[in-house]
Coordinates of C-alpha atoms in Angstrom, one line a residue:
X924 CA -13.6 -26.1 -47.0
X925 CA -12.6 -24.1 -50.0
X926 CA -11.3 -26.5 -52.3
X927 CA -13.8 -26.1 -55.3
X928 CA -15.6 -23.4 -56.2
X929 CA -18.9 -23.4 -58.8
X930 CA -18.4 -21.5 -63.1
X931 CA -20.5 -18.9 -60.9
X932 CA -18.3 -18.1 -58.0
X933 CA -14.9 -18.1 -60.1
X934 CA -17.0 -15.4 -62.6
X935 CA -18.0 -13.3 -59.3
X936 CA -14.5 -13.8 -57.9
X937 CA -13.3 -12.2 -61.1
X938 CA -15.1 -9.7 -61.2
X939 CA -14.9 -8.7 -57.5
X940 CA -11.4 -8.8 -58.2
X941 CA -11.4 -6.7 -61.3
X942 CA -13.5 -4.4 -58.6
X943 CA -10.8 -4.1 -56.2
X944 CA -8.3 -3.0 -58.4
X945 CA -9.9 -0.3 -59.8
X946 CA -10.3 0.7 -56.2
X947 CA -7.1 0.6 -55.6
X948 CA -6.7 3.3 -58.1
X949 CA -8.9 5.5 -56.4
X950 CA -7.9 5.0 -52.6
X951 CA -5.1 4.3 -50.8
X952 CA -4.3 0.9 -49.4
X953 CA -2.5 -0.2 -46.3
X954 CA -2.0 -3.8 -45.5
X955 CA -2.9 -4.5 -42.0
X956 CA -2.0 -7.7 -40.0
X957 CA -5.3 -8.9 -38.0
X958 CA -5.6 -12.0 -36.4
X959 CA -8.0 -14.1 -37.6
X960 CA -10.8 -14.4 -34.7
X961 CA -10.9 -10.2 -35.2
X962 CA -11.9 -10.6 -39.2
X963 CA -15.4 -9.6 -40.6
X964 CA -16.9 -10.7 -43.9
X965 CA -15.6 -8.2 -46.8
X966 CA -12.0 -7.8 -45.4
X967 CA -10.0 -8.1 -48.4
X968 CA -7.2 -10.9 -47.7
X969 CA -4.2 -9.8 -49.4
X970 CA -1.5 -12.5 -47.5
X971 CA -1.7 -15.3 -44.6
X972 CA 0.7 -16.0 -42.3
X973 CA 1.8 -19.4 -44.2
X974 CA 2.6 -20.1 -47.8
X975 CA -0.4 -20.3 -49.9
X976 CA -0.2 -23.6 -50.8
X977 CA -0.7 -24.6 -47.4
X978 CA -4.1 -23.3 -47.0
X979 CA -7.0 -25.0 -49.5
X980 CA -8.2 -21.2 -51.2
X981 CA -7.8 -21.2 -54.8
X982 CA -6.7 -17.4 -55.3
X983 CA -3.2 -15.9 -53.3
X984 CA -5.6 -13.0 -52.7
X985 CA -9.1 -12.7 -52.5
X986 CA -12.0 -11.0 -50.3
X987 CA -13.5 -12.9 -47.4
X988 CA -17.4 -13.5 -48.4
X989 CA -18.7 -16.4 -46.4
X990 CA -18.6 -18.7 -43.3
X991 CA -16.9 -21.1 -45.1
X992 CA -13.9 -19.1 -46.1
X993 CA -13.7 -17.5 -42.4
X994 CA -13.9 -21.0 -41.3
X995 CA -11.0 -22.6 -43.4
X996 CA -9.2 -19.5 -42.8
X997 CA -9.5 -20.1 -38.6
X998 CA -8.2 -23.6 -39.1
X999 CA -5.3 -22.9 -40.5
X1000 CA -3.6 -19.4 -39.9
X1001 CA -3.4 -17.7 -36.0
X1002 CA -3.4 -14.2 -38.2
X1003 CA -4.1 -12.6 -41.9
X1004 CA -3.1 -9.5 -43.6
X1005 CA -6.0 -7.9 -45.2
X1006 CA -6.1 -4.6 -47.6
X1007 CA -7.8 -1.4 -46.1
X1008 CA -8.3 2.1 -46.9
X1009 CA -6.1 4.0 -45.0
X1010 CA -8.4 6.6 -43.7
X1011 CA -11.0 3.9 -42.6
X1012 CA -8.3 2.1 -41.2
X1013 CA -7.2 5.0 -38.9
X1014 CA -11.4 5.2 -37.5
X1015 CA -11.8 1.3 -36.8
X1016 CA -7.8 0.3 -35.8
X1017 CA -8.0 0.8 -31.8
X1018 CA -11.2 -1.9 -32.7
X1019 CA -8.9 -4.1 -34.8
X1020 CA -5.3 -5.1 -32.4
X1021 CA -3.0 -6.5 -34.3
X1022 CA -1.6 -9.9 -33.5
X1023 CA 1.4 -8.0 -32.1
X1024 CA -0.7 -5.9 -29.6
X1025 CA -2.4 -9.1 -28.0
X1026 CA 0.2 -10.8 -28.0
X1027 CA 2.2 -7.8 -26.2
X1028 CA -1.2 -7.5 -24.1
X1029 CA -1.0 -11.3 -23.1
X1030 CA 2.9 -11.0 -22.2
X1031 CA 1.6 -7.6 -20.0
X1032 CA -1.3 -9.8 -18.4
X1033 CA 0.9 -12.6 -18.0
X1034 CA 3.2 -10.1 -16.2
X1035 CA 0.7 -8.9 -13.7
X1036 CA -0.7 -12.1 -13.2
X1037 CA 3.0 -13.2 -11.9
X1038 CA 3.3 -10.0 -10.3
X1039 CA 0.5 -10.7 -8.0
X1040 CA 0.8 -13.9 -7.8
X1041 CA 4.2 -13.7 -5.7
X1042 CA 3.1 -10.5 -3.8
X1043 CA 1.2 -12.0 -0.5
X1044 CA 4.4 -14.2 0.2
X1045 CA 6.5 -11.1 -0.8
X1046 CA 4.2 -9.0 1.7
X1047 CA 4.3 -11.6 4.4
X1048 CA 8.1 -11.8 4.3
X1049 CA 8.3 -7.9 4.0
X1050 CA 6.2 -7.2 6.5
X1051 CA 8.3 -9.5 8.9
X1052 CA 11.3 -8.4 7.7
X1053 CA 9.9 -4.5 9.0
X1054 CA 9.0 -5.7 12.5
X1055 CA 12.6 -7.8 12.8
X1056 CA 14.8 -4.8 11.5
X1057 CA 13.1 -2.5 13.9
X1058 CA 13.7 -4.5 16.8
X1059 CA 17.4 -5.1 15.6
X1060 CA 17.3 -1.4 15.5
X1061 CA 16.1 -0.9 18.7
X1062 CA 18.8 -3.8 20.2
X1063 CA 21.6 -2.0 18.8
X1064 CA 20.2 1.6 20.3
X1065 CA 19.8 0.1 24.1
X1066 CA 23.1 -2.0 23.5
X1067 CA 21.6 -5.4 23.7
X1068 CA 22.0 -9.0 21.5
X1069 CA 20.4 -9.0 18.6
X1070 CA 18.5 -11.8 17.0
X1071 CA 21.3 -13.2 14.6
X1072 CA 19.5 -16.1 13.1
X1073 CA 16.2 -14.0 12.6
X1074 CA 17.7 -12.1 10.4
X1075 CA 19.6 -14.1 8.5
X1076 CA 16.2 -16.7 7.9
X1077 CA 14.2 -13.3 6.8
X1078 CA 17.0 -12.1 4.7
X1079 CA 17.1 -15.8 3.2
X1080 CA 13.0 -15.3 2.4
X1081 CA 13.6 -11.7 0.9
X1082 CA 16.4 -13.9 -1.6
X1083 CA 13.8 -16.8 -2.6
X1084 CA 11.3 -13.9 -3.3
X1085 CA 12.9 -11.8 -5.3
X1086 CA 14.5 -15.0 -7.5
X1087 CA 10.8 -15.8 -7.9
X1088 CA 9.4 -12.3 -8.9
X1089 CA 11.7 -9.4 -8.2
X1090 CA 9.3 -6.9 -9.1
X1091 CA 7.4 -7.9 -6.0
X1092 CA 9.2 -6.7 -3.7
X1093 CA 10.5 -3.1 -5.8
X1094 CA 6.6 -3.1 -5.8
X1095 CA 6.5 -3.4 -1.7
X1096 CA 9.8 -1.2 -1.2
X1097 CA 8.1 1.8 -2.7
X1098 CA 5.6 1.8 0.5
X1099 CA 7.3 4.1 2.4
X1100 CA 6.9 5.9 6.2
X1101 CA 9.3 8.9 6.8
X1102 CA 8.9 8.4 10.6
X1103 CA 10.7 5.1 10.0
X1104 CA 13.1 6.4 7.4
X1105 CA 16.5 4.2 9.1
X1106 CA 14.9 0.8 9.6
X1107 CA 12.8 0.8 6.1
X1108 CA 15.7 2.6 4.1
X1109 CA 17.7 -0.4 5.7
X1110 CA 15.0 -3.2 4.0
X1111 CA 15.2 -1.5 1.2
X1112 CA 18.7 -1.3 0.4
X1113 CA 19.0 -5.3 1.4
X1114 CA 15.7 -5.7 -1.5
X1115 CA 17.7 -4.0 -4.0
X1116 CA 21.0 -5.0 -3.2
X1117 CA 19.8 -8.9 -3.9
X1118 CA 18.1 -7.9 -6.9
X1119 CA 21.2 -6.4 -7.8
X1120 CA 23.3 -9.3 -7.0
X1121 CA 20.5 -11.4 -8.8
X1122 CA 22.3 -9.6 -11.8
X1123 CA 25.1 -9.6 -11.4
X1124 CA 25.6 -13.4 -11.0
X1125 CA 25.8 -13.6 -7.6
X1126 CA 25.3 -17.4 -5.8
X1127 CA 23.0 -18.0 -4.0
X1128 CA 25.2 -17.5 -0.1
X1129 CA 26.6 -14.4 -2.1
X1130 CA 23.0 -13.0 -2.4
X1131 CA 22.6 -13.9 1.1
X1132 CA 25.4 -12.1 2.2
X1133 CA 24.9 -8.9 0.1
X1134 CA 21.0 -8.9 1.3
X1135 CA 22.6 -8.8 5.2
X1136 CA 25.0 -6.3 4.3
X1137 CA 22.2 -4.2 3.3
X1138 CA 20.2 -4.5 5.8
X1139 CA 22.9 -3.9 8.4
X1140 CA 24.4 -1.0 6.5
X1141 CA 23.5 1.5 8.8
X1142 CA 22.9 0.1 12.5
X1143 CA 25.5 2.3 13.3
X1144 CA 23.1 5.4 13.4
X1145 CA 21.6 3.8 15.9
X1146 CA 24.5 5.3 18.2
X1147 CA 24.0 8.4 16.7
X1148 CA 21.8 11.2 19.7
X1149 CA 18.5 11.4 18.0
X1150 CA 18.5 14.7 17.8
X1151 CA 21.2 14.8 15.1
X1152 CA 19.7 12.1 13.7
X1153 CA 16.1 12.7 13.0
X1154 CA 16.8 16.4 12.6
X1155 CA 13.9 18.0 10.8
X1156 CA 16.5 19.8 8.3
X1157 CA 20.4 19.6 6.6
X1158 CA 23.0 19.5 9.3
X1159 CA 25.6 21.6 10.5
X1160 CA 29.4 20.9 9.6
X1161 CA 29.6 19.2 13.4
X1162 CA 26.5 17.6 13.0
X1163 CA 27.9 16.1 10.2
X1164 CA 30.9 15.2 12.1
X1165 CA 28.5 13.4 14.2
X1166 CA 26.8 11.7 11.8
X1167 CA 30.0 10.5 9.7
X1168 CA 31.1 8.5 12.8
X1169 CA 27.5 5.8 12.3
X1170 CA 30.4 3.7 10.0
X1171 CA 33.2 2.9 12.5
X1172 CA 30.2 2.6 15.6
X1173 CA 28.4 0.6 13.3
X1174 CA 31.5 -1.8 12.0
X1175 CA 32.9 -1.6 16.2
X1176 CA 28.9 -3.3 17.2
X1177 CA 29.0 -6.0 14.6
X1178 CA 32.6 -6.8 15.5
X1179 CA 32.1 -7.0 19.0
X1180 CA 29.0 -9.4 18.4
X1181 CA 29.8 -11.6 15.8
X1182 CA 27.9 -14.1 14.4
X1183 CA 28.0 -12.4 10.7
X1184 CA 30.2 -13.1 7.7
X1185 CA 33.1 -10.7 8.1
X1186 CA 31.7 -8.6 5.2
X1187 CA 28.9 -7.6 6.9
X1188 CA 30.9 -5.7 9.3
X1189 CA 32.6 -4.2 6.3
X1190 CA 30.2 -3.4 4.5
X1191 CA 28.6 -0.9 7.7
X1192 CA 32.8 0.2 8.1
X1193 CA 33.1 1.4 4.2
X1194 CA 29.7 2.1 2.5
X1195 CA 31.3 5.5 2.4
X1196 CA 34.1 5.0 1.1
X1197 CA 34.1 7.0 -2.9
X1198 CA 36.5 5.9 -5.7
X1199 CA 38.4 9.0 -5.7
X1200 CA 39.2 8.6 -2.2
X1201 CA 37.4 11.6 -0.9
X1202 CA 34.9 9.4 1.1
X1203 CA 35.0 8.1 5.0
X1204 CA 36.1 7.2 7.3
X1205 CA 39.3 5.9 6.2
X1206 CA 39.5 8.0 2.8
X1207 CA 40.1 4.9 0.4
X1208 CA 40.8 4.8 -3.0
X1209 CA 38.9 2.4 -5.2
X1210 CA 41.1 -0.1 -5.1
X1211 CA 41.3 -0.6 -1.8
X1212 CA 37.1 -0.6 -1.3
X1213 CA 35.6 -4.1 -1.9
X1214 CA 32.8 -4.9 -4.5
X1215 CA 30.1 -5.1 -1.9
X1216 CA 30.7 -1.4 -0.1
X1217 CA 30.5 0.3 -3.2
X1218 CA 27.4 -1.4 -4.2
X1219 CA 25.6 -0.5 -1.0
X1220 CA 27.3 2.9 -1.6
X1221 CA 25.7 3.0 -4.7
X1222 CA 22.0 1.8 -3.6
X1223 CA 22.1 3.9 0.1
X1224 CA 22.2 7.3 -2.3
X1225 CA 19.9 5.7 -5.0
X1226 CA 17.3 4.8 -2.1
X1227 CA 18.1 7.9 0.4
X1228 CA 17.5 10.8 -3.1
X1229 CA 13.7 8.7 -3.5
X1230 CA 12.4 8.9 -0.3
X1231 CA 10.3 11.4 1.4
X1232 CA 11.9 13.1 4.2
X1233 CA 10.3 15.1 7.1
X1234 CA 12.5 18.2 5.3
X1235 CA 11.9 17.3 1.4
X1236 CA 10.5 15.0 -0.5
X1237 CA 12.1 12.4 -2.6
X1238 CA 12.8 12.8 -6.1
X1239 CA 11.5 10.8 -8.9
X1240 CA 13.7 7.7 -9.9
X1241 CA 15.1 8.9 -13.1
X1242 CA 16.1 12.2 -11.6
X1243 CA 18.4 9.9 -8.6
X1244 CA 19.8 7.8 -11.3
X1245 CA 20.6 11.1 -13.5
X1246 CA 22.7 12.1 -10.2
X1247 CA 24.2 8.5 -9.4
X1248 CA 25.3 8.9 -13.6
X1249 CA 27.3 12.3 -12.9
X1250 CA 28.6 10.9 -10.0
X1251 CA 29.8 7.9 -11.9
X1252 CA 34.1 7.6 -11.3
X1253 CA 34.5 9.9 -8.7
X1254 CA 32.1 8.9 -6.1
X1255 CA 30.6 6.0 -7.2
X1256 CA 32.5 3.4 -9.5
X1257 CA 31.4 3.5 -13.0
X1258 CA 30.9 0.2 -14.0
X1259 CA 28.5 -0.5 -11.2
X1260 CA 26.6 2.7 -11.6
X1261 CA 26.0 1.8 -15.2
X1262 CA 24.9 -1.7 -14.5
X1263 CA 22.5 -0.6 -11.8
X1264 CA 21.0 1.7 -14.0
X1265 CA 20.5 -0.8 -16.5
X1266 CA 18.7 -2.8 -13.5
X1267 CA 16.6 -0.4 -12.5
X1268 CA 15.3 1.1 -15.1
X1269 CA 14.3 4.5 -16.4
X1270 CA 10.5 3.7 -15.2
X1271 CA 11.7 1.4 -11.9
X1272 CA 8.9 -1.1 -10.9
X1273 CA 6.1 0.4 -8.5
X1274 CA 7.2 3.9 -9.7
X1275 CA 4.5 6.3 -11.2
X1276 CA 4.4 7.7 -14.5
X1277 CA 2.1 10.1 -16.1
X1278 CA 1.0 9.4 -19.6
X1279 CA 0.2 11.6 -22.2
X1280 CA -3.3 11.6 -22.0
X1281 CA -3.2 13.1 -18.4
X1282 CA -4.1 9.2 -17.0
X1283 CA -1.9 8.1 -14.4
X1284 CA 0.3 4.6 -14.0
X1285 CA 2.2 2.1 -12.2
X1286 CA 5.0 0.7 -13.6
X1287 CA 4.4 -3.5 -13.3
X1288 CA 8.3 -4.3 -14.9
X1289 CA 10.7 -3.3 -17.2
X1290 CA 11.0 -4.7 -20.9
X1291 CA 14.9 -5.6 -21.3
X1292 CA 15.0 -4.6 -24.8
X1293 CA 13.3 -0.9 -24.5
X1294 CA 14.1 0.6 -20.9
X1295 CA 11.8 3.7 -21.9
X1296 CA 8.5 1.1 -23.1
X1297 CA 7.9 -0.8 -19.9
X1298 CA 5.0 -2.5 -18.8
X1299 CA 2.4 -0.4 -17.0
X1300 CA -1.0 -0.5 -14.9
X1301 CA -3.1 2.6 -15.6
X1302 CA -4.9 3.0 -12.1
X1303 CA -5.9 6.5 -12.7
X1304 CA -7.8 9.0 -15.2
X1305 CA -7.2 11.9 -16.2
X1306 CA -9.0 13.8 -13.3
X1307 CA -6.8 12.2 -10.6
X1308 CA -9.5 9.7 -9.7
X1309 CA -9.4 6.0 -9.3
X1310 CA -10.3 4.1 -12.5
X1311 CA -11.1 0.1 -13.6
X1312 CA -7.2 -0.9 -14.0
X1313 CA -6.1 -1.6 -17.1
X1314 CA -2.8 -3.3 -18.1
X1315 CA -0.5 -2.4 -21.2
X1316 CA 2.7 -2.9 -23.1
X1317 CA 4.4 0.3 -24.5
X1318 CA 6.6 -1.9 -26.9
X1319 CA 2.9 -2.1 -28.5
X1320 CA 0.4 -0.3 -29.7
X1321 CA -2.5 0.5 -27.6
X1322 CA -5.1 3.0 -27.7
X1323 CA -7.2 4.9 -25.1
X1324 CA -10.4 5.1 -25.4
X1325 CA -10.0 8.5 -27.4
X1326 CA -7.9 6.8 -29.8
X1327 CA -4.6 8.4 -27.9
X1328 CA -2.1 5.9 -28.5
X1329 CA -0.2 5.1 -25.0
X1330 CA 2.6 6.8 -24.1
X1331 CA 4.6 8.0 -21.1
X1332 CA 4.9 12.2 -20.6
X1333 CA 7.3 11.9 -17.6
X1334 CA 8.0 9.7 -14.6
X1335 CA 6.5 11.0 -11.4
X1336 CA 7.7 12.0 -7.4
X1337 CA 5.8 9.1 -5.5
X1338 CA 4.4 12.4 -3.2
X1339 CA 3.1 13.9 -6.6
X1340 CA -0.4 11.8 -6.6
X1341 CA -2.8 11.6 -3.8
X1342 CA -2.3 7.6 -3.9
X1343 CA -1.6 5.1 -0.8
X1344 CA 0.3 3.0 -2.4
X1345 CA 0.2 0.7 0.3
X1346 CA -3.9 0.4 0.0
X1347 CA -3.1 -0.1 -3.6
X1348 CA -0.5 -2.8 -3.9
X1349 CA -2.7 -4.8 -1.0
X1350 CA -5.5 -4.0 -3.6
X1351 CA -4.5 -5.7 -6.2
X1352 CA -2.6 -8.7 -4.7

């Protein structure tokens, strides 16, 4: 411990400190905060992270020479500012991370740990929840009962899941099969639509009923002749006509079998409905269209603009919620819009994103305090190719291994990267 030092040491100490500040004149100083398992003998300790007087050194200042002083300094203090030149400094700092960065890189770890940790029960229940909506699908289609309780006790998982680890399942609900566009758009809408309600204070029956509503949106396309349907291109005017009518034979099948909450069947009636009562069937103005149609309005678009379709691909999250944002008051209502914005993100969860180094990432979750800084998994270099993950924090520092600091260029269409995201997420869970 340092709490007496020899005639001799105090003399060198004086000197060495006489030393530095004629350095000082000559060089320019930063003060850099460095946590104290990253400090090398010869760092120039210039403040601690406590009041001197709480740590036994006998100069407020003073450079680090021995085992003993690095020892004492370990004991007491998590992290130390020490005095640099600048221009050293800027060779050695992606070497030196600041107590910031690891702590930032711990929270990102932490992150991914918890990620993964919920994703096999979050793939067991999605996967489940695929086979039972495609068989609802196909009931509706041929006319026949469909299997009620199933999906209310998978819609019931999909809740405890995403109240666990939402990111999860936005992870799994990026996988996506355009030959099975109506049943997975359906499972996706119910996902987001919890996660949603998860937000906006919903109970947990509420978040029950919203995840149904979403995943029975649309079983009245199911009614609809294929051909129309799964047309390879846009529609005609009376193709249109066609489609429009999937909301009143969708709300007429649920009626006629009961067994839901009598939102559900509303829900599939007037999902689109718009607030400047230009929408259909019925032509409603916002007033008259309930909370939980205009938020499956609002997340059938956001959902039906990403995806890849057999006649165009999706577009990349931030270009759907730039449309969803114009659309704000007239066809969607604005308040929601701007609320499921703030949900979703600028860089949504499972989305890619290409930094500016030409690597390529996945987004692992959003930090709530700096939408456009989220937590990301870099999976790819800058040649396309598969690399060892690593995980970072863009509310931190972190350079690449060229000393590029980390920084998203722009998000990314999912159909823009050769990547099976599917093989990936079942990767890394």
């Amino acid at each position: 411990m340092i709490f007496k030092r020899s005639k001799k040491e105090q003399d060198d100490t004086s000197t060495t400190r006489e030393s530095e500040t004629q350095r000082k004149k000559r060089t320019r100083l930063v003060k850099i905060k460095i946590p104290v398992d990253e400090l090398t003998l010869g760092m120039q300790i210039a403040e601690l992270d406590r009041p001197w007087t709480e740590v036994p050194v006998l100069f407020q200042g003073f450079p680090l020479q021995n085992q003993e002083d690095l020892d004492t300094l370990a004991v007491y203090c998590n992290h130390v500012y020490v005095e640099l030149d600048e221009e050293y400094w800027e060779t050695i700092k992606h070497d030196y991370p600041s107590a910031e960065y690891k702590q930032a890189r711990s929270e990102a770890e932490e992150a991914h740990h918890s990620l993964h940790q919920e994703l096999p029960r979050a793939e067991r229940i999605f996967k489940a929840s695929k086979k039972s909506i495609k068989e609802l699908l196909d009931a509706v289609k041929n006319n026949k009962a469909i299997n009620i309780d199933e999906s209310k006790h998978l819609v019931s998982e999909c809740v405890t899941s995403i109240l666990a680890n939402p990111n999860a399942m936005f992870w799994l609900s990026r996988i996506k099969d355009s030959d099975e566009y109506t049943s997975e758009h359906c499972l996706r809408v119910s996902i987001m639509a919890i996660a949603f309600g998860q937000m906006l204070g919903f109970s947990h029956q509420e978040l029950e009923n919203i995840g149904m509503c979403g995943l029975l949106h649309d079983v009245g396309k199911m009614k609809i002749p294929p051909e129309i349907l799964n047309k390879p291109g846009p529609l005609t005017d009376d193709e249109f006509k066609v489609m429009k009518e999937h909301t009143v034979l969708g709300y007429i099948f649920l009626k006629q079998h009961g067994g839901f909450d009598e939102i559900v069947s509303d829900v599939a009636h007037a999902h689109h409905e718009r607030v400047d009562g230009k929408g259909y069937p019925q032509r409603l103005e916002s007033e008259r269209i309930g909370m939980y149609p205009k938020i499956i309005g609002i997340i059938d678009a956001y959902d039906a603009i990403t995806s890849d379709r057999s006649f165009r691909d999706g577009l990349a999250p931030l270009e759907a919620l730039g449309i969803l944002f114009k659309e704000r008051g007239t066809h969607f209502d604005t308040d929601l819009v701007e609320k499921f914005i703030q949900m979703v993100g600028i860089y949504p969860p499972g989305s890619l994103v290409e930094m500016t180094n030409g690597e390529t990432g996945i987004v692992l979750a959003a930090n709530p305090d700096q939408k456009l800084k989220p937590k990301i998994e870099i999976i790819l270099d800058t040649k396309g190719n598969f690399r060892r993950p690593i995980v970072i924090d863009l509310t931190k520092e972190q350079y690449d291994q060229d000393n590029n600091l980390y920084a998203i260029k722009k998000p990314l269409r999912d159909s823009s990267r050769d990547i099976n995201l599917e093989d990936f997420i079942r990767g890394n869970g």
